[in-house]
Coordinates of N, CA and C in Angstrom, one line a residue:
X848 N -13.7 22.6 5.3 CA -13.8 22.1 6.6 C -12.4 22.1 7.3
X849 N -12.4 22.4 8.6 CA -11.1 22.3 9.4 C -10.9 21.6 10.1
X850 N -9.3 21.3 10.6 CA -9.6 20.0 11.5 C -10.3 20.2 12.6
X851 N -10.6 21.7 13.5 CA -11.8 21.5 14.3 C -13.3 20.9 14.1
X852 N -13.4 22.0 13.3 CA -15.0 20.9 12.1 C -14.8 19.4 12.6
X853 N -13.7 18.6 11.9 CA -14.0 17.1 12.4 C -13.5 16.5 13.6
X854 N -13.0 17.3 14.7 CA -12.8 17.3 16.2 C -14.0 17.0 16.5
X855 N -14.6 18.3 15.9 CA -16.3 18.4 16.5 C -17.8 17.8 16.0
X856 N -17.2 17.2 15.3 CA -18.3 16.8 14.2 C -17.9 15.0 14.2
X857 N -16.9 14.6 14.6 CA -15.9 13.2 14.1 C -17.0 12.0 14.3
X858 N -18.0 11.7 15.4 CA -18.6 11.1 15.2 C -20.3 11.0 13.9
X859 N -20.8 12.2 14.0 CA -21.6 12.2 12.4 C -21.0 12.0 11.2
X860 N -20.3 12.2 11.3 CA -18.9 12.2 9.9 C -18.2 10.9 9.7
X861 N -18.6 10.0 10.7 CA -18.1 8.7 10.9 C -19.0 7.6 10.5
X862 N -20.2 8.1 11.3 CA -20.9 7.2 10.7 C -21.8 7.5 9.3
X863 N -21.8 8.8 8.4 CA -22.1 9.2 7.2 C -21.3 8.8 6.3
X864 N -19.5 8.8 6.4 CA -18.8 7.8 5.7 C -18.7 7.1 5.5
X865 N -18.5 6.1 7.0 CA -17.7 4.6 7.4 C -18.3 3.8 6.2
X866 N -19.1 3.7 6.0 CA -19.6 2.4 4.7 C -19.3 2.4 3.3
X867 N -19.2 3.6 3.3 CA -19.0 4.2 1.8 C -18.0 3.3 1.2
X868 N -18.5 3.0 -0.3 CA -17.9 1.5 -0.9 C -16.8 2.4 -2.0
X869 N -15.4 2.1 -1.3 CA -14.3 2.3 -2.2 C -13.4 1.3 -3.1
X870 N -14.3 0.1 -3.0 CA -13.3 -1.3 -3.4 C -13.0 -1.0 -5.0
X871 N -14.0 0.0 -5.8 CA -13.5 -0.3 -7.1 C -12.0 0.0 -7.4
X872 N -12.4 1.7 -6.7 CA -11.0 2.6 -6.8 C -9.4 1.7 -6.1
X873 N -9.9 1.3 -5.0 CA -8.6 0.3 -4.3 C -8.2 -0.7 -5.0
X874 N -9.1 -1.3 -5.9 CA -8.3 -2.2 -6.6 C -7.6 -1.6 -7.7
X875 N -7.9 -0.8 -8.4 CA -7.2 0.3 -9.2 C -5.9 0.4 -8.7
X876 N -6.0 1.4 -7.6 CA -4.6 1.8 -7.0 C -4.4 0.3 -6.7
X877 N -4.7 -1.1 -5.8 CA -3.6 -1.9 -5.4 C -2.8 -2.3 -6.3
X878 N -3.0 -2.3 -7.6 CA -2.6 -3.1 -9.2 C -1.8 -3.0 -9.0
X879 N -1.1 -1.3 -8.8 CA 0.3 -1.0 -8.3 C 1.1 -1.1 -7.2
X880 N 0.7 -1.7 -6.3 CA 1.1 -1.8 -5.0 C 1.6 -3.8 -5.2
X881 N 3.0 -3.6 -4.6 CA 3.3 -5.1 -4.2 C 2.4 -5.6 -3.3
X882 N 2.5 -6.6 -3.5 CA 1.9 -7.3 -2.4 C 2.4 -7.0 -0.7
X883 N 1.8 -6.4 0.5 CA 2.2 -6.3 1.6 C 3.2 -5.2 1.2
X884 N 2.8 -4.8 0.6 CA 4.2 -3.2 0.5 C 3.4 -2.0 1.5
X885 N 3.8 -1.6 1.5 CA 3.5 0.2 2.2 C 2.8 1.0 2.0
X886 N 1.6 1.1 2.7 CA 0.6 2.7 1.8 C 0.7 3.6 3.4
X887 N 0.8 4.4 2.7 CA 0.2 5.7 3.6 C -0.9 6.1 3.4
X888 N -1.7 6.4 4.0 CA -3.1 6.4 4.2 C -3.1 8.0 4.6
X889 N -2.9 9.2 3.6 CA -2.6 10.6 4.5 C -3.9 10.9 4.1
X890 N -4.6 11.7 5.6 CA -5.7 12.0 5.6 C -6.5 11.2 5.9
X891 N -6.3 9.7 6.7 CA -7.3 8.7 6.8 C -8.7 8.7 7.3
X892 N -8.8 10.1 8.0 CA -10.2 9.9 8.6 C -10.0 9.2 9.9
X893 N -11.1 8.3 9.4 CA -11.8 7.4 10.9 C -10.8 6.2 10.3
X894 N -10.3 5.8 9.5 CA -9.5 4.9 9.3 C -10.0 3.7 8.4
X895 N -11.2 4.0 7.8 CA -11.8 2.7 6.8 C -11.2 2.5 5.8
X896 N -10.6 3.3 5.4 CA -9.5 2.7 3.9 C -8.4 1.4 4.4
X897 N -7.5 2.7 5.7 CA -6.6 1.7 6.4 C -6.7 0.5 7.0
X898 N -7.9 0.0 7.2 CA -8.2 -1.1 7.9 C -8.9 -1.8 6.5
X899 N -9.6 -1.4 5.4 CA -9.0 -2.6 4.0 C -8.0 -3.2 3.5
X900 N -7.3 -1.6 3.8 CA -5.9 -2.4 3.2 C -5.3 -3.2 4.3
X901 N -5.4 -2.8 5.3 CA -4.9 -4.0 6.4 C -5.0 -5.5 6.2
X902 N -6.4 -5.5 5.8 CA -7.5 -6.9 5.6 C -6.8 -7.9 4.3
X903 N -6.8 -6.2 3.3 CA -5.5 -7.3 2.6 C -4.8 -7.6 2.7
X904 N -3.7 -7.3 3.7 CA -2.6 -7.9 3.8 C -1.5 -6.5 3.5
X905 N -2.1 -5.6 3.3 CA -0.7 -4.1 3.1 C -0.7 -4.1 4.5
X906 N 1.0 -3.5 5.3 CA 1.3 -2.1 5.9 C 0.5 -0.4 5.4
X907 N 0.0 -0.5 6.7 CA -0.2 1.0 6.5 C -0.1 1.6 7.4
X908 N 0.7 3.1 7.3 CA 0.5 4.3 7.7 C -0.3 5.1 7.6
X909 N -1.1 5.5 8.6 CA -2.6 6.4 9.1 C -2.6 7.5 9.4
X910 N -2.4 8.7 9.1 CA -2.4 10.3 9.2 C -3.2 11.2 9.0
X911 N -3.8 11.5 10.0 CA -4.6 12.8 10.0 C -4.8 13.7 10.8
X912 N -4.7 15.4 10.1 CA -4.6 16.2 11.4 C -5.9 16.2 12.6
X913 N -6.7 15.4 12.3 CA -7.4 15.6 13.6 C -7.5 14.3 14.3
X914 N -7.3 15.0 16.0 CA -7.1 14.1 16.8 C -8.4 13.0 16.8
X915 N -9.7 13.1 16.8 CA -10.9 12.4 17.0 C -11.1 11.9 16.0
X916 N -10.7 11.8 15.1 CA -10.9 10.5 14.1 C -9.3 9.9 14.3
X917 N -8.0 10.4 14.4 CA -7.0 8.9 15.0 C -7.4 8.5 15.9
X918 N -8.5 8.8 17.1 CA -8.5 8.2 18.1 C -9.4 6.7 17.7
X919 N -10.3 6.9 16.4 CA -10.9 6.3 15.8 C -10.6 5.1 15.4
X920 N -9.8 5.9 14.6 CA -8.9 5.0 13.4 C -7.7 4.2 14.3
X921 N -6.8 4.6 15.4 CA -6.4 3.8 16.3 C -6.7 2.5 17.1
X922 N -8.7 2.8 17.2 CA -9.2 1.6 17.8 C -9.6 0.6 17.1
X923 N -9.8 1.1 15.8 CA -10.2 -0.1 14.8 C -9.1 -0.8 13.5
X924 N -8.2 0.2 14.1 CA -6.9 -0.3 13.1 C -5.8 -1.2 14.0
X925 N -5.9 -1.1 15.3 CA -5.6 -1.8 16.3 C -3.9 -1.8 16.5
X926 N -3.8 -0.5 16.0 CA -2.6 0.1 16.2 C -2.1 1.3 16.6
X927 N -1.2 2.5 16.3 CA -1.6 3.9 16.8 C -1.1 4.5 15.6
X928 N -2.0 5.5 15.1 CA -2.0 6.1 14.0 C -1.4 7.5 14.1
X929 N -0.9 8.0 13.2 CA -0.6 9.4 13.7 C -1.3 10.6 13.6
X930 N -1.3 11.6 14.3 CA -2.5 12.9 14.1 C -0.8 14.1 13.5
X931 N -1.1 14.6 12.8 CA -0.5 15.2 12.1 C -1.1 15.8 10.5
X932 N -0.8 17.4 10.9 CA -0.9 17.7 9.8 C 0.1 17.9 8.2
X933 N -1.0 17.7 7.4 CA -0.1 17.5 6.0 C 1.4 17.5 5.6
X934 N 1.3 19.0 6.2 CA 2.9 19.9 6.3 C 3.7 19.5 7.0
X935 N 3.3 19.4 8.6 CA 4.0 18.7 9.9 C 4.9 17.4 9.5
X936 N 4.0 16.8 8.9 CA 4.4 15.3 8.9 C 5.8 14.7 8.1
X937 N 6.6 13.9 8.7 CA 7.6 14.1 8.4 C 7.6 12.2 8.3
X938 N 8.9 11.8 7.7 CA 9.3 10.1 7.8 C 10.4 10.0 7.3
X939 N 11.1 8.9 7.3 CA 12.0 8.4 6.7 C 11.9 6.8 5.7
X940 N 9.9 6.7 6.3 CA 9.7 5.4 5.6 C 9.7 5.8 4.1
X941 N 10.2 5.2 3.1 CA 9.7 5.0 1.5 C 8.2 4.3 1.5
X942 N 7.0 4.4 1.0 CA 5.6 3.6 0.7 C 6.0 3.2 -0.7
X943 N 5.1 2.3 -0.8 CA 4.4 1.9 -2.3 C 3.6 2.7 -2.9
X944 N 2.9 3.1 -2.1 CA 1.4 3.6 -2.5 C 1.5 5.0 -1.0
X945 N 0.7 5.5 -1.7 CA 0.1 7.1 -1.2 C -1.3 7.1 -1.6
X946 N -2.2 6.9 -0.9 CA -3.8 7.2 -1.3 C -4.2 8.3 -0.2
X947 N -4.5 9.5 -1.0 CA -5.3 10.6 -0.1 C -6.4 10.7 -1.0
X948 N -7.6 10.3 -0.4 CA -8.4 10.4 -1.4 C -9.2 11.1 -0.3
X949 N -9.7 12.3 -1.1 CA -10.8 13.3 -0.2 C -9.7 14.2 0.8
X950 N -8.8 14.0 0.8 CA -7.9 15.2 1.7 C -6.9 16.3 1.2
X951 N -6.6 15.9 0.4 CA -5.6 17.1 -0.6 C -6.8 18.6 -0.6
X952 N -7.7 18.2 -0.6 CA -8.9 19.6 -0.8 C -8.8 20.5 0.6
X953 N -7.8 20.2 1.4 CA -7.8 21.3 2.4 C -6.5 21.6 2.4
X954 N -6.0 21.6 1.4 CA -4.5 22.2 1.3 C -5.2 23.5 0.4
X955 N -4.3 24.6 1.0 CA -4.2 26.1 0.4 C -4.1 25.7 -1.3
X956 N -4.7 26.1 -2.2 CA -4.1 25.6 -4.1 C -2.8 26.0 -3.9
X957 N -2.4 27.8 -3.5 CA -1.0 28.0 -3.8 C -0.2 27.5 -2.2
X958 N 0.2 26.4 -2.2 CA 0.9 25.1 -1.4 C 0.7 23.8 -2.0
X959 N -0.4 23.4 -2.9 CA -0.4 22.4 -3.5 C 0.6 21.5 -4.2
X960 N 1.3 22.4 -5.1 CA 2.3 22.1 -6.0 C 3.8 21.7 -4.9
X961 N 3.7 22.5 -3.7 CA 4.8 21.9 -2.9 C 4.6 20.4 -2.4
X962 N 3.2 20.6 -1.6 CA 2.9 19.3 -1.3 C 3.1 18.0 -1.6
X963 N 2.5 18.4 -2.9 CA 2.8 16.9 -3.5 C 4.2 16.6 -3.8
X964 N 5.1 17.9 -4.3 CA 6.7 17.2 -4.6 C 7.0 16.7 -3.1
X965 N 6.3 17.2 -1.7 CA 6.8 16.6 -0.7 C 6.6 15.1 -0.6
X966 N 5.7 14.6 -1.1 CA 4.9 13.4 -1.0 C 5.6 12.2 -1.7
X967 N 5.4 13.0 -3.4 CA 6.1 12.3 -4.0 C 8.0 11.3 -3.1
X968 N 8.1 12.8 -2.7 CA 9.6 12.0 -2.3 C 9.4 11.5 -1.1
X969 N 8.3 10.8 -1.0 CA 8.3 10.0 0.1 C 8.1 8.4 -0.5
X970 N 8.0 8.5 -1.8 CA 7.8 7.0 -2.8 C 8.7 6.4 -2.9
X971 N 8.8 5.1 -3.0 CA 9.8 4.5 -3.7 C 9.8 4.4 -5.0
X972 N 10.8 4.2 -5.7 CA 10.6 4.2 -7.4 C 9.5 3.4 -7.7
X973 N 8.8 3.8 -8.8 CA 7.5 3.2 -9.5 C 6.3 3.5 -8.3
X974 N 6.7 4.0 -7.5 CA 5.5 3.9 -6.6 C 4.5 4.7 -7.0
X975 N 2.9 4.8 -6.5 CA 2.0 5.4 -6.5 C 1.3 6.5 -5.9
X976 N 0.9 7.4 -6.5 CA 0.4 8.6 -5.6 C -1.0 8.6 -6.0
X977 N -1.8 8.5 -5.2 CA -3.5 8.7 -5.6 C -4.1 9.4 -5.0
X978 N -4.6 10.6 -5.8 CA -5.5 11.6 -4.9 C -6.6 11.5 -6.1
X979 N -7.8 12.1 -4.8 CA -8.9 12.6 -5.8 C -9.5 13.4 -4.5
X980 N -10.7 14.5 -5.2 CA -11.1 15.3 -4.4 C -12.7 14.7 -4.3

C-alpha cells in the first residue's frame, strides 16, 4: 500500500482499524518506557496508538507519510501531528520508546537496515524500538 492508497482510502481504513485492541502489546513495550517519557508513534495512522499512550500519561510524537490520516490523528490527538515520510523525517528529540507497529512493511527490505540505524539514533540510552509487521 502507498501513501496514496491511504490518502484515498483513509476513512474505510479508519474505521476497519480504529478499535483494534493493542493493550496487550503496549503494555509490553510501556514496561520500558518511563513514566511520561517520549514515544514516537512513526507511522501512526489515524492516531489510536497515540492517543492511548496520551491517556496514559506519555508524550507523543505522531508521524505519518499520509496527509488524511494526520489530519485524523491531529483532531483526535488534539494536537498537530506530523505528515512525513520515514526517510524525510528528521528531529533532534531523543524518545523513550519508538513503536511502529504495522509500518516498517513499506520500507524498500534493501533500505531497511539503514532505517532502523536511523531510528535507533533517535533513542535515548536503554530506550526501546518496537516494530512488528
Amino acid at each position: 500500500m502507498s501513501i496514496n492508497y491511504y490518502n484515498t482510502n483513509a476513512q474505510n481504513f479508519i474505521k476497519d482499524t480504529f478499535n483494534l485492541a493493542m493493550s496487550d502489546l503496549m503494555d509490553e513495550f510501556l514496561a520500558f518506557v518511563p513514566e511520561e517519557g517520549i514515544i514516537l508513534d512513526l507511522g501512526c495512522g489515524s492516531g489510536r496508538d497515540s492517543l492511548e499512550f496520551q491517556r496514559r500519561g506519555y508524550q507523543v510524537v505522531a508521524v505519518d507519510g499520509s496527509q488524511a490520516m494526520i489530519d485524523h490523528a491531529t483532531k483526535i490527538l488534539g494536537n498537530h501531528a506530523v505528515c512525513s515520510t520515514f526517510d524525510e523525517y528528521g528531529t533532534d528529540t531523543r524518545f523513550h520508546g519508538i513503536w511502529a507497529l504495522a509500518s516498517l512493511l513499506h520500507v524498500p527490505e534493501e533500505d531497511m537496515v539503514q532505517m532502523i540505524r536511523k531510528y535507533l539514533g533517535l533513542l535515548v540510552d536503554e530506550g526501546i524500538f518496537l516494530s512488528k509487521r
